[in-house]
Coordinates of C-alpha atoms in Angstrom, one line a residue:
M12 CA -30.4 34.3 -29.3
V13 CA -28.8 31.9 -27.0
K14 CA -25.6 30.4 -28.3
L15 CA -25.2 26.8 -27.3
P16 CA -21.8 25.3 -26.6
K17 CA -20.3 23.4 -29.5
G18 CA -20.4 20.2 -27.6
N19 CA -24.1 20.5 -26.8
I20 CA -24.9 21.2 -30.5
S21 CA -23.0 18.2 -31.6
N22 CA -24.7 16.0 -29.0
S23 CA -28.2 17.3 -30.1
L24 CA -27.5 16.6 -33.8
R25 CA -26.2 13.1 -32.9
L26 CA -29.3 12.4 -30.8
G27 CA -31.7 13.7 -33.4
L28 CA -30.0 11.6 -36.1
F29 CA -30.2 8.5 -34.0
W30 CA -34.0 8.8 -33.4
A31 CA -34.7 9.6 -37.1
I32 CA -32.8 6.5 -38.2
L33 CA -34.6 4.5 -35.5
V34 CA -38.1 5.6 -36.6
V35 CA -37.4 5.1 -40.3
S36 CA -35.9 1.7 -39.7
T37 CA -38.9 0.7 -37.6
L38 CA -41.4 1.7 -40.3
A39 CA -39.5 -0.1 -43.0
V40 CA -39.3 -3.3 -40.9
L41 CA -43.0 -3.1 -40.1
A42 CA -43.9 -2.5 -43.8
I43 CA -41.9 -5.6 -44.7
T44 CA -42.8 -7.9 -41.9
L45 CA -46.5 -7.2 -41.3
P46 CA -48.7 -9.8 -42.9
Q47 CA -50.6 -8.6 -45.9
E48 CA -54.1 -10.0 -46.5
Q49 CA -54.3 -12.0 -49.7
L50 CA -57.4 -11.5 -51.9
K51 CA -58.5 -14.1 -54.4
D52 CA -58.5 -13.0 -58.1
V53 CA -61.9 -13.6 -59.7
P54 CA -62.8 -12.9 -63.4
I55 CA -65.1 -9.9 -63.9
S56 CA -67.6 -12.1 -65.7
E57 CA -67.9 -14.3 -62.6
V58 CA -68.3 -11.2 -60.4
I59 CA -71.2 -9.9 -62.6
Q60 CA -72.9 -13.3 -62.6
Q61 CA -72.6 -13.8 -58.8
S62 CA -73.9 -10.2 -58.2
N63 CA -77.0 -10.8 -60.2
E64 CA -77.6 -14.0 -58.4
G65 CA -77.4 -12.2 -55.1
K66 CA -74.3 -13.9 -53.9
I67 CA -72.3 -10.7 -53.4
T68 CA -73.0 -8.2 -50.7
K69 CA -70.7 -5.4 -51.6
I70 CA -68.4 -4.3 -54.4
Q71 CA -66.0 -1.5 -53.6
G72 CA -64.0 0.1 -56.4
S73 CA -60.8 2.0 -56.2
G74 CA -59.6 2.9 -59.7
N75 CA -59.7 -0.2 -61.9
E76 CA -59.5 -2.5 -58.9
L77 CA -62.6 -4.1 -57.4
Q78 CA -62.8 -5.6 -53.9
I79 CA -65.7 -8.1 -53.5
T80 CA -67.3 -9.1 -50.3
P81 CA -69.3 -12.3 -50.8
K82 CA -72.6 -12.9 -49.0
G83 CA -72.0 -14.1 -45.5
Q84 CA -68.6 -12.5 -45.3
E85 CA -67.7 -9.4 -43.2
K86 CA -64.9 -8.1 -45.4
A87 CA -63.7 -8.4 -48.9
T88 CA -62.1 -11.8 -49.8
Q89 CA -62.0 -11.4 -53.6
K90 CA -60.7 -8.9 -56.1
S91 CA -61.2 -8.3 -59.8
Y92 CA -60.3 -5.7 -62.4
I93 CA -62.3 -3.7 -65.1
A94 CA -61.4 -0.7 -67.2
G95 CA -63.2 2.3 -65.9
G96 CA -63.9 0.7 -62.5
V97 CA -67.3 0.3 -60.9
G98 CA -68.6 3.3 -63.0
T99 CA -68.5 1.1 -66.1
L100 CA -70.5 -1.6 -64.3
I101 CA -73.2 0.9 -63.2
K102 CA -73.3 2.8 -66.5
D103 CA -73.8 -0.4 -68.6
N104 CA -76.3 -1.8 -66.1
K105 CA -74.3 -4.9 -65.7
I106 CA -74.9 -5.2 -62.0
D107 CA -78.2 -5.0 -60.2
T108 CA -77.6 -2.3 -57.5
T109 CA -80.7 -3.4 -55.6
K110 CA -79.0 -6.7 -54.8
T111 CA -75.4 -5.6 -54.4
Q112 CA -74.1 -2.5 -52.7
V113 CA -71.7 -0.7 -55.0
I114 CA -69.2 1.9 -53.6
D115 CA -66.9 3.9 -55.8
T116 CA -63.8 5.2 -53.9
A117 CA -61.4 7.5 -55.7
A118 CA -58.0 5.9 -56.2
S119 CA -55.7 7.1 -53.3
E120 CA -52.2 7.7 -54.4
T121 CA -51.2 8.8 -50.9
G122 CA -49.8 5.4 -49.9
S123 CA -47.9 4.9 -53.0
A124 CA -46.6 8.4 -52.9
I125 CA -45.4 7.9 -49.4
W126 CA -43.6 4.8 -50.3
N127 CA -42.1 6.4 -53.4
I128 CA -40.8 9.3 -51.3
A129 CA -39.6 6.9 -48.6
S130 CA -37.7 4.8 -51.2
I131 CA -35.9 8.0 -52.1
I132 CA -35.4 9.5 -48.6
I133 CA -34.4 6.4 -46.7
P134 CA -31.3 5.6 -48.8
V135 CA -30.3 9.3 -48.8
V136 CA -30.6 9.5 -45.0
L137 CA -28.7 6.3 -44.5
I138 CA -25.9 7.4 -46.8
A139 CA -25.8 10.8 -45.2
A140 CA -25.6 9.3 -41.7
F141 CA -22.8 7.0 -42.9
F142 CA -20.8 9.9 -44.2
M143 CA -21.4 12.0 -41.1
F144 CA -20.1 9.1 -39.0
M145 CA -17.0 8.7 -41.1
M146 CA -16.4 12.5 -41.0
R147 CA -16.7 12.6 -37.2
Q148 CA -14.3 9.6 -36.9
A149 CA -11.8 11.4 -39.2
Q150 CA -12.2 14.6 -37.2
G151 CA -11.6 12.7 -33.9
Q152 CA -8.4 11.2 -35.3
N153 CA -7.3 14.6 -36.6
N154 CA -7.9 16.1 -33.2
Q155 CA -5.9 13.2 -31.7
A156 CA -3.1 13.7 -34.1
M157 CA -3.1 17.5 -33.4
G158 CA -3.0 16.7 -29.7
F159 CA -0.2 14.1 -30.0
G160 CA 2.4 16.6 -28.9
K161 CA 0.4 18.0 -26.1
S162 CA 1.4 17.4 -22.5
K163 CA -0.4 14.7 -20.5
A164 CA 0.4 16.3 -17.2
K165 CA -2.4 16.2 -14.6
L166 CA -3.3 19.2 -12.4
Y167 CA -3.4 18.5 -8.7
G168 CA -3.6 20.5 -5.5
L169 CA -7.3 21.3 -5.4
D170 CA -8.5 17.9 -4.2
K171 CA -10.9 17.6 -1.3
E172 CA -8.8 14.9 0.4
R173 CA -5.4 16.6 0.3
V174 CA -2.1 15.2 1.7
T175 CA -0.2 17.7 3.8
F176 CA 3.2 17.6 5.6
T177 CA 1.4 16.8 8.8
D178 CA 0.2 13.5 7.2
I179 CA 3.9 12.4 6.6
A180 CA 6.1 11.2 9.4
G181 CA 9.9 11.3 9.3
N182 CA 12.2 12.8 6.8
D183 CA 12.2 16.2 8.6
S184 CA 15.1 17.6 6.6
A185 CA 13.4 16.8 3.3
K186 CA 10.2 18.3 4.5
Q187 CA 12.1 21.5 5.5
D188 CA 13.5 21.9 2.0
L189 CA 10.1 21.5 0.4
E190 CA 8.4 23.7 3.0
E191 CA 10.7 26.5 1.9
V192 CA 9.6 26.0 -1.7
V193 CA 5.9 26.2 -0.6
D194 CA 6.6 29.2 1.6
F195 CA 8.4 31.1 -1.2
L196 CA 5.4 30.5 -3.5
K197 CA 3.0 31.8 -0.8
H198 CA 5.2 34.7 0.4
P199 CA 7.7 35.6 -2.4
K200 CA 8.4 39.1 -1.2
K201 CA 9.8 37.9 2.1
Y202 CA 12.7 36.3 0.2
E203 CA 13.0 38.9 -2.6
T204 CA 13.6 41.7 -0.2
L205 CA 16.8 39.9 1.0
G206 CA 17.9 39.1 -2.5
A207 CA 17.2 35.4 -2.1
K208 CA 16.2 33.2 -5.1
I209 CA 14.2 30.1 -4.6
P210 CA 15.8 27.0 -6.2
K211 CA 14.5 26.3 -9.7
G212 CA 14.6 22.6 -9.2
V213 CA 14.5 20.2 -6.3
L214 CA 15.6 16.6 -6.9
L215 CA 14.2 14.0 -4.6
V216 CA 16.5 11.0 -4.3
G217 CA 15.9 7.9 -2.3
N218 CA 15.3 4.1 -2.3
P219 CA 11.9 2.8 -3.6
G220 CA 9.2 3.2 -1.0
T221 CA 10.8 6.0 1.0
G222 CA 8.1 8.5 0.2
K223 CA 9.3 10.6 -2.7
T224 CA 6.0 10.8 -4.5
M225 CA 4.2 11.2 -1.2
L226 CA 6.3 14.3 -0.3
A227 CA 5.5 15.7 -3.8
R228 CA 1.8 15.2 -3.1
A229 CA 2.2 17.0 0.2
V230 CA 3.7 19.9 -1.7
A231 CA 0.6 19.9 -3.9
G232 CA -1.6 19.9 -0.8
E233 CA 0.3 22.7 0.9
A234 CA 0.8 25.0 -2.0
N235 CA -2.1 27.1 -3.2
V236 CA -0.7 27.1 -6.7
P237 CA -1.2 24.9 -9.8
F238 CA 0.7 21.6 -9.4
F239 CA 1.3 19.7 -12.7
S240 CA 2.3 16.0 -12.2
I241 CA 3.7 13.8 -15.0
S242 CA 5.9 10.7 -15.3
G243 CA 9.1 10.8 -17.1
S244 CA 8.0 7.9 -19.4
E245 CA 5.0 9.9 -20.6
F246 CA 7.3 12.3 -22.6
V247 CA 8.8 9.6 -24.8
E248 CA 6.9 8.2 -27.8
M249 CA 7.8 6.3 -30.9
F250 CA 8.1 9.4 -33.0
V251 CA 11.1 11.8 -32.7
G252 CA 10.2 15.2 -31.5
V253 CA 7.0 14.3 -29.6
G254 CA 8.7 14.3 -26.2
A255 CA 10.2 17.7 -26.8
S256 CA 6.9 19.0 -27.9
R257 CA 5.2 17.7 -24.7
V258 CA 7.9 19.3 -22.6
R259 CA 7.3 22.7 -24.4
D260 CA 3.6 22.4 -23.9
L261 CA 4.0 21.4 -20.2
F262 CA 6.2 24.4 -19.4
A263 CA 3.9 26.7 -21.5
K264 CA 0.9 25.7 -19.3
A265 CA 2.9 26.1 -16.1
K266 CA 4.2 29.6 -17.2
K267 CA 0.6 30.7 -18.0
N268 CA -0.4 29.6 -14.5
A269 CA 2.8 30.9 -12.7
P270 CA 3.7 30.7 -10.0
A271 CA 3.4 26.9 -10.4
I272 CA 5.1 23.6 -9.6
I273 CA 5.9 20.8 -12.1
F274 CA 6.5 17.4 -10.7
I275 CA 8.3 14.8 -12.9
D276 CA 8.2 11.3 -11.4
E277 CA 10.9 8.8 -12.4
I278 CA 12.9 11.5 -14.2
D279 CA 15.6 8.9 -15.0
A280 CA 13.4 7.7 -17.8
V281 CA 14.4 10.7 -19.9
G282 CA 17.2 12.2 -17.9
R283 CA 20.0 9.6 -18.5
K284 CA 23.4 10.7 -19.6
R285 CA 23.5 11.7 -23.2
G286 CA 25.7 10.0 -25.9
S287 CA 24.9 6.4 -24.9
G288 CA 21.7 5.8 -26.9
M289 CA 21.4 4.0 -30.1
G290 CA 20.2 7.1 -32.0
G291 CA 23.1 9.2 -30.9
G292 CA 22.2 12.9 -30.8
H293 CA 18.9 12.3 -32.6
D294 CA 17.6 9.9 -30.1
E295 CA 14.1 10.7 -29.0
R296 CA 15.0 10.5 -25.3
E297 CA 17.9 12.9 -25.8
Q298 CA 15.8 15.4 -27.7
T299 CA 13.4 15.4 -24.8
L300 CA 16.2 15.8 -22.2
N301 CA 17.6 18.7 -24.3
Q302 CA 14.2 20.5 -24.2
I303 CA 14.0 20.0 -20.4
L304 CA 17.4 21.5 -20.0
V305 CA 16.5 24.6 -22.1
E306 CA 13.1 25.0 -20.3
M307 CA 14.7 24.8 -16.8
D308 CA 17.5 27.3 -17.4
G309 CA 17.6 28.5 -20.9
F310 CA 17.6 31.9 -22.5
E311 CA 14.2 32.8 -20.9
T312 CA 14.4 33.7 -17.2
G313 CA 12.1 34.7 -14.4
T314 CA 9.3 32.3 -15.2
N315 CA 8.7 31.5 -11.5
V316 CA 8.1 27.8 -12.3
I317 CA 9.6 25.3 -9.8
V318 CA 10.4 21.8 -10.9
L319 CA 10.3 18.8 -8.5
A320 CA 11.7 15.5 -9.7
A321 CA 12.0 12.1 -8.1
T322 CA 14.3 9.2 -8.9
N323 CA 16.1 6.3 -7.2
R324 CA 18.9 6.3 -9.7
A325 CA 20.6 9.7 -9.5
D326 CA 23.9 8.3 -10.6
V327 CA 22.7 7.7 -14.2
L328 CA 21.3 11.3 -14.6
D329 CA 23.0 13.7 -17.1
P330 CA 25.5 16.1 -15.3
A331 CA 23.8 19.1 -17.1
L332 CA 20.6 18.2 -15.4
L333 CA 22.1 18.2 -12.0
R334 CA 24.1 21.5 -12.1
P335 CA 23.0 24.5 -10.1
G336 CA 20.5 26.6 -12.0
R337 CA 18.5 23.5 -12.9
F338 CA 18.3 21.3 -9.9
D339 CA 19.8 23.5 -7.3
R340 CA 19.0 21.2 -4.4
R341 CA 19.3 17.4 -4.1
T342 CA 17.2 16.2 -1.2
N343 CA 18.0 12.6 0.0
I344 CA 15.0 10.7 1.2
T345 CA 16.6 8.1 3.6
L346 CA 15.2 5.0 5.2
P347 CA 13.4 6.0 8.4
E348 CA 15.2 5.6 11.7
R349 CA 13.5 4.0 14.7
K350 CA 11.7 7.1 16.0
D351 CA 10.6 7.9 12.4
R352 CA 9.4 4.3 11.9
E353 CA 7.3 4.6 15.1
A354 CA 5.8 7.8 13.9
I355 CA 5.0 6.3 10.5
L356 CA 3.4 3.3 12.1
K357 CA 1.2 5.6 14.2
V358 CA 0.1 7.4 11.1
H359 CA -0.9 4.1 9.4
F360 CA -2.6 2.8 12.5
K361 CA -4.5 6.0 13.2
N362 CA -7.7 4.8 11.6
K363 CA -7.2 1.1 12.5
P364 CA -8.7 -0.2 15.8
T365 CA -6.1 -1.9 18.0
D366 CA -6.2 -3.5 21.4
D367 CA -3.9 -2.8 24.4
T368 CA -1.4 -5.6 23.4
V369 CA -0.2 -3.7 20.3
N370 CA 3.2 -2.2 20.9
L371 CA 4.3 0.0 18.0
D372 CA 7.6 0.9 19.6
K373 CA 8.6 -2.7 19.8
L374 CA 7.6 -3.2 16.2
A375 CA 9.6 -0.1 15.2
A376 CA 12.7 -1.6 16.9
K377 CA 12.4 -4.8 14.9
T378 CA 11.8 -3.2 11.5
A379 CA 15.3 -1.7 11.0
G380 CA 15.9 -1.1 7.3
S381 CA 12.2 -1.0 6.4
S382 CA 10.9 1.8 4.2
G383 CA 7.7 3.7 4.7
A384 CA 6.0 1.5 2.1
D385 CA 7.1 -1.6 4.0
L386 CA 5.6 -0.3 7.2
A387 CA 2.3 0.6 5.4
N388 CA 2.2 -2.9 4.0
I389 CA 2.7 -4.4 7.5
A390 CA -0.2 -2.3 8.9
N391 CA -2.4 -3.3 6.0
E392 CA -1.5 -7.0 6.4
A393 CA -2.3 -6.8 10.1
A394 CA -5.7 -5.4 9.4
I395 CA -6.3 -8.2 6.8
I396 CA -5.3 -10.9 9.2
A397 CA -7.6 -9.6 11.9
A398 CA -10.5 -9.3 9.5
R399 CA -9.9 -12.9 8.3
R400 CA -10.5 -14.2 11.8
N401 CA -13.6 -11.9 12.2
A402 CA -12.0 -9.8 14.9
K403 CA -13.1 -6.3 15.8
R404 CA -9.6 -5.1 16.8
I405 CA -6.0 -5.8 15.7
T406 CA -3.9 -7.6 18.3
N407 CA -0.1 -7.8 18.7
K408 CA -0.3 -11.4 17.4
D409 CA -1.8 -10.1 14.2
L410 CA 0.9 -7.5 14.0
T411 CA 3.7 -10.0 14.5
E412 CA 2.3 -12.3 11.9
A413 CA 2.0 -9.5 9.4
F414 CA 5.6 -8.4 10.1
E415 CA 6.9 -11.9 9.6
K416 CA 4.8 -12.3 6.5
V417 CA 6.2 -9.2 4.9
A418 CA 9.8 -9.7 6.1
I419 CA 10.4 -13.4 5.5
G420 CA 7.4 -14.5 3.5
P421 CA 4.1 -16.4 4.5
E422 CA 4.1 -19.7 6.1
R423 CA 3.6 -22.7 3.8
K424 CA 2.2 -25.2 6.3
T425 CA 0.5 -27.1 3.5
K426 CA 3.8 -28.2 2.1
V427 CA 4.4 -31.9 2.9
M428 CA 7.9 -32.8 4.2
S429 CA 9.1 -36.2 5.1
E430 CA 10.5 -36.9 8.5
Q431 CA 14.0 -37.1 7.0
E432 CA 13.6 -33.7 5.3
K433 CA 12.3 -32.2 8.6
E434 CA 15.3 -33.6 10.5
M435 CA 17.8 -32.3 7.9
T436 CA 16.0 -28.8 8.0
A437 CA 16.2 -28.8 11.8
Y438 CA 20.0 -29.5 11.7
H439 CA 20.5 -26.9 9.0
E440 CA 18.6 -24.1 10.9
A441 CA 20.1 -25.1 14.2
G442 CA 23.6 -24.7 12.6
H443 CA 22.7 -21.1 11.6
A444 CA 21.3 -20.3 15.0
I445 CA 24.2 -21.7 17.1
V446 CA 26.9 -20.0 15.0
G447 CA 25.1 -16.7 15.1
H448 CA 24.4 -17.0 18.8
V449 CA 28.0 -17.8 19.8
L450 CA 30.0 -15.3 17.6
P451 CA 30.5 -12.0 19.5
D452 CA 29.7 -9.6 16.6
S453 CA 26.7 -11.3 15.2
D454 CA 23.1 -10.0 15.6
P455 CA 21.0 -12.0 18.1
V456 CA 18.7 -14.8 17.0
H457 CA 15.1 -13.6 16.8
K458 CA 13.3 -16.7 15.6
V459 CA 14.1 -20.2 14.3
T460 CA 11.5 -22.3 12.4
I461 CA 11.5 -25.3 10.2
I462 CA 8.1 -24.4 8.7
P463 CA 8.7 -23.5 5.1
R464 CA 8.3 -19.7 4.5
G465 CA 8.4 -18.0 1.1
G466 CA 10.8 -19.9 -1.0
T467 CA 12.8 -21.5 1.8
G468 CA 12.4 -24.7 3.7
G469 CA 13.0 -23.0 7.1
V470 CA 14.2 -19.7 8.5
T471 CA 16.7 -18.6 11.1
W472 CA 16.1 -14.9 11.6
F473 CA 18.6 -12.5 13.1
L474 CA 17.6 -8.9 14.0
P475 CA 20.0 -6.1 15.1
P476 CA 19.2 -4.7 18.6
E477 CA 19.5 -1.2 17.2
D478 CA 19.9 0.7 14.0
K479 CA 23.3 0.7 12.4
S480 CA 24.9 3.1 10.1
Y481 CA 28.2 1.3 9.6
T482 CA 29.4 -2.4 9.5
N483 CA 32.9 -3.3 10.3
V484 CA 35.0 -6.3 9.2
Y485 CA 34.3 -8.4 12.3
E486 CA 30.6 -8.0 11.8
F487 CA 30.9 -8.9 8.1
K488 CA 32.9 -12.0 8.9
D489 CA 30.4 -13.2 11.6
I490 CA 27.6 -12.8 9.1
L491 CA 29.6 -14.9 6.6
A492 CA 30.2 -17.6 9.3
R493 CA 26.6 -17.9 10.4
A494 CA 25.6 -18.0 6.7
M495 CA 27.8 -21.0 6.3
G496 CA 26.4 -22.6 9.5
G497 CA 23.7 -24.5 7.7
R498 CA 25.9 -26.2 5.2
I499 CA 28.5 -27.0 7.8
A500 CA 25.9 -28.6 10.1
E501 CA 24.8 -30.9 7.2
K502 CA 28.4 -31.8 6.6
I503 CA 29.0 -32.7 10.3
I504 CA 25.9 -34.8 10.5
Y505 CA 25.7 -36.4 7.1
G506 CA 29.3 -36.3 5.9
A507 CA 30.9 -34.3 3.1
D508 CA 28.8 -36.2 0.4
G509 CA 25.6 -35.9 2.3
I510 CA 25.1 -32.1 1.8
T511 CA 22.0 -30.9 0.1
T512 CA 20.7 -28.0 -2.1
G513 CA 19.2 -26.4 1.0
A514 CA 22.2 -24.2 1.4
G515 CA 22.1 -22.7 -2.1
S516 CA 20.6 -19.4 -1.2
D517 CA 22.9 -19.1 1.9
L518 CA 26.1 -19.7 -0.2
R519 CA 24.9 -17.2 -2.9
K520 CA 24.3 -14.6 -0.2
A521 CA 27.7 -15.2 1.4
T522 CA 29.5 -14.9 -1.9
E523 CA 27.7 -11.6 -2.6
I524 CA 28.7 -10.2 0.8
A525 CA 32.3 -11.4 0.3
R526 CA 32.6 -9.8 -3.1
D527 CA 31.1 -6.6 -1.8
M528 CA 33.7 -6.5 1.0
I529 CA 36.5 -6.8 -1.5
I530 CA 35.2 -4.7 -4.5
E531 CA 33.1 -2.0 -2.9
Q532 CA 34.3 -1.7 0.7
G533 CA 38.1 -2.2 0.3
M534 CA 38.2 -4.8 3.1
G535 CA 40.5 -7.3 1.4
T536 CA 43.8 -8.6 2.8
E537 CA 46.0 -7.9 -0.2
L538 CA 43.6 -5.4 -1.8
R539 CA 43.0 -3.4 1.4
D540 CA 41.7 0.2 0.9
Q541 CA 41.2 -0.3 -2.9
V542 CA 37.7 -0.1 -4.4
F543 CA 36.8 -1.6 -7.8
H544 CA 33.4 -0.2 -8.3
E545 CA 31.4 -1.8 -11.1
D546 CA 28.8 0.6 -12.5
N547 CA 25.7 -1.3 -13.7
G548 CA 23.8 1.7 -14.6
G549 CA 23.0 0.6 -18.1
M550 CA 25.8 2.4 -19.9
V551 CA 26.3 -0.1 -22.7
F552 CA 27.9 1.4 -25.8
D553 CA 30.6 3.4 -24.1
R554 CA 31.6 0.4 -21.9
M555 CA 32.0 -2.3 -24.5
T556 CA 35.7 -2.0 -24.6
H557 CA 36.2 -1.9 -20.7
E558 CA 33.5 -3.9 -19.0
R559 CA 35.3 -3.8 -15.6
P560 CA 37.6 -1.1 -14.2
Y561 CA 40.4 -3.6 -13.3
S562 CA 42.7 -6.0 -15.1
D563 CA 42.5 -9.8 -15.3
A564 CA 45.3 -10.1 -12.8
T565 CA 43.3 -8.0 -10.3
A566 CA 40.2 -10.0 -11.0
Q567 CA 42.2 -13.2 -10.1
Q568 CA 43.2 -11.5 -6.9
I569 CA 39.6 -10.6 -6.1
D570 CA 38.5 -14.2 -6.7
G571 CA 41.3 -15.4 -4.4
E572 CA 40.2 -12.9 -1.7
V573 CA 36.6 -14.0 -1.9
E574 CA 37.5 -17.6 -1.8
A575 CA 39.7 -17.0 1.3
L576 CA 36.8 -15.2 3.1
I577 CA 34.4 -18.1 2.4
K578 CA 36.8 -20.7 3.5
E579 CA 37.6 -18.8 6.7
A580 CA 33.9 -18.5 7.4
G581 CA 33.4 -22.2 6.9
K582 CA 36.2 -23.1 9.3
R583 CA 34.9 -20.8 12.0
A584 CA 31.4 -22.3 11.6
E585 CA 32.8 -25.8 11.8
A586 CA 34.8 -25.0 14.9
V587 CA 31.7 -23.6 16.6
L588 CA 29.4 -26.5 15.7
T589 CA 32.0 -29.2 16.5
A590 CA 32.5 -27.7 20.0
N591 CA 28.8 -27.4 20.5
R592 CA 27.6 -30.8 19.1
D593 CA 25.4 -31.5 22.1
V594 CA 23.7 -28.1 21.7
L595 CA 23.2 -28.8 18.0
E596 CA 21.3 -32.0 18.9
R597 CA 19.2 -30.3 21.6
L598 CA 18.2 -27.5 19.3
K599 CA 17.4 -30.0 16.5
D600 CA 15.1 -31.9 18.9
A601 CA 13.4 -28.7 20.1
L602 CA 12.7 -27.7 16.5
L603 CA 11.3 -31.1 15.6
K604 CA 9.0 -30.9 18.6
E605 CA 7.9 -27.2 18.4
E606 CA 8.7 -26.4 14.8
T607 CA 9.1 -22.8 15.7
L608 CA 11.2 -21.3 18.5
E609 CA 10.9 -17.7 19.5
E610 CA 13.9 -15.6 20.7
D611 CA 13.6 -16.6 24.4
Q612 CA 13.0 -20.3 23.7
A613 CA 16.0 -20.5 21.3
H614 CA 18.3 -18.7 23.8
K615 CA 17.3 -21.0 26.6
V616 CA 18.2 -24.1 24.5
M617 CA 21.6 -22.5 23.4
E618 CA 22.5 -20.9 26.8
S619 CA 25.3 -23.5 27.3
A620 CA 26.9 -22.9 23.9
K621 CA 30.5 -21.7 24.0
L622 CA 32.9 -19.9 21.7
P623 CA 36.0 -22.1 20.8
A624 CA 39.4 -20.4 20.4
E625 CA 39.5 -21.7 16.7
A626 CA 36.5 -19.5 15.9
M627 CA 37.9 -16.3 17.2
L628 CA 39.3 -13.7 14.9
H629 CA 42.9 -12.6 15.5

């Protein structure tokens, strides 16, 4: 006897029930809808009279019912009734059988029996089918309820198209940490003979888009062990205890398949500091975190399960989660440097056809501060732009357009601007460019345009010649001065009351930089070397009584320092633009004519600009 799987039996029963209901329903519909031939009722006396007159060809009896076929007709069109049926007519010699054919058919009760049985079976079948459907629905909901506390982690690592460390460029130190984890899982005895213990947990910390999840996928591709992946938000549900149950189930699965790796993406969703939630110690998120802490380094040891976790907000994680024994290693995934950016671009352009004009090294130099995701987006946009113009290969022009689109937004050439607005925009952008060009510690001008891009009316773009790890006070002050250049140019040309809203984003950015200098970097004059860090990590209830870590008097000093920096930046910008009024006019005219000036063009127009003594820092 062959035992079928439970799922196959269930499917067979379901299919058989479906066809049975379909056949019975079809028969019922046909029985109701098919037209029934109507026979005319005729008195038996009239039948006898017409038969004796030779007007009836055939009389067929079935029980007490008679079906009469008149002369000239091919089938019965009349009916009549007599007790005893046609036998009575023949016995009493009421009909001349020489003139009329008389047929006596035994009354068939088959049809009526079938319909009687069907009238009983059909309702029973339909009711049974309804109850089976309801029971299956209830069983499905019961299974769902029973599986409510089960882990939703997905198993990876056995895919055909696997990501490996060779597919990821940059972040060599992070890859080295993870390669050690993979190597331990493949060759544990090599480490155990020296008494080494592999870290129980590795925390990947980095800005969004730096490749934390990609590195975890590479671990899944490199390690020949089960790799369970889950998001931190998938643990938490509306009901208390479900998250903890899912954690237990996840680690139970991993232990059964040990050695194994568990990857928790966005662990800050459940790993925040305890004691700050609305539910106190009984908060669902805290219950989940407690269970994670116990599973990672609780009473049970030697499970050989390694936990990888990724977050871009390590500062909000609970200290118990970060201690050695749980997350022994903290791997920082930094923004790629120039050589890493070039390697990343080569990876993304590996399967994209390019011509000889494409220079990835030059693009890598211009994309300082870009993450791996930004570079991937640039490569994809370049391919889209080339495909839009039906080209077979990507050119350097496509690459430049894609870079500018990602960095400063797409051009909005359809936006209609009046001649007065164009002139004002040209003065505004020329003010930024000249101040930034003249000041000694400012980044060089890369591009100036009065074509609206993104949410701005025009753009003056400064790019650093090389990657920077630090920024000094002089550089910050030059950034502030060139940010004020647009507003000061409007003031010089149109007067103090002729300024516009075009400088709104510039002023907001300048204020943010000035406050960061004072509060975060300790670069104030009176508050030098003092940092007033404001933690905006979402800690609400334990910060209601002290929203900022400084007094009102200090806050007033901070406001005064910020104001002084902004005023100083404005005076320096005004000194530069007043001393270079002729250059301002020439650059404005060039922008109105060309609309966009590249680096070489802008520098040629501004080559005679000079730095006045009033704009120098002392």
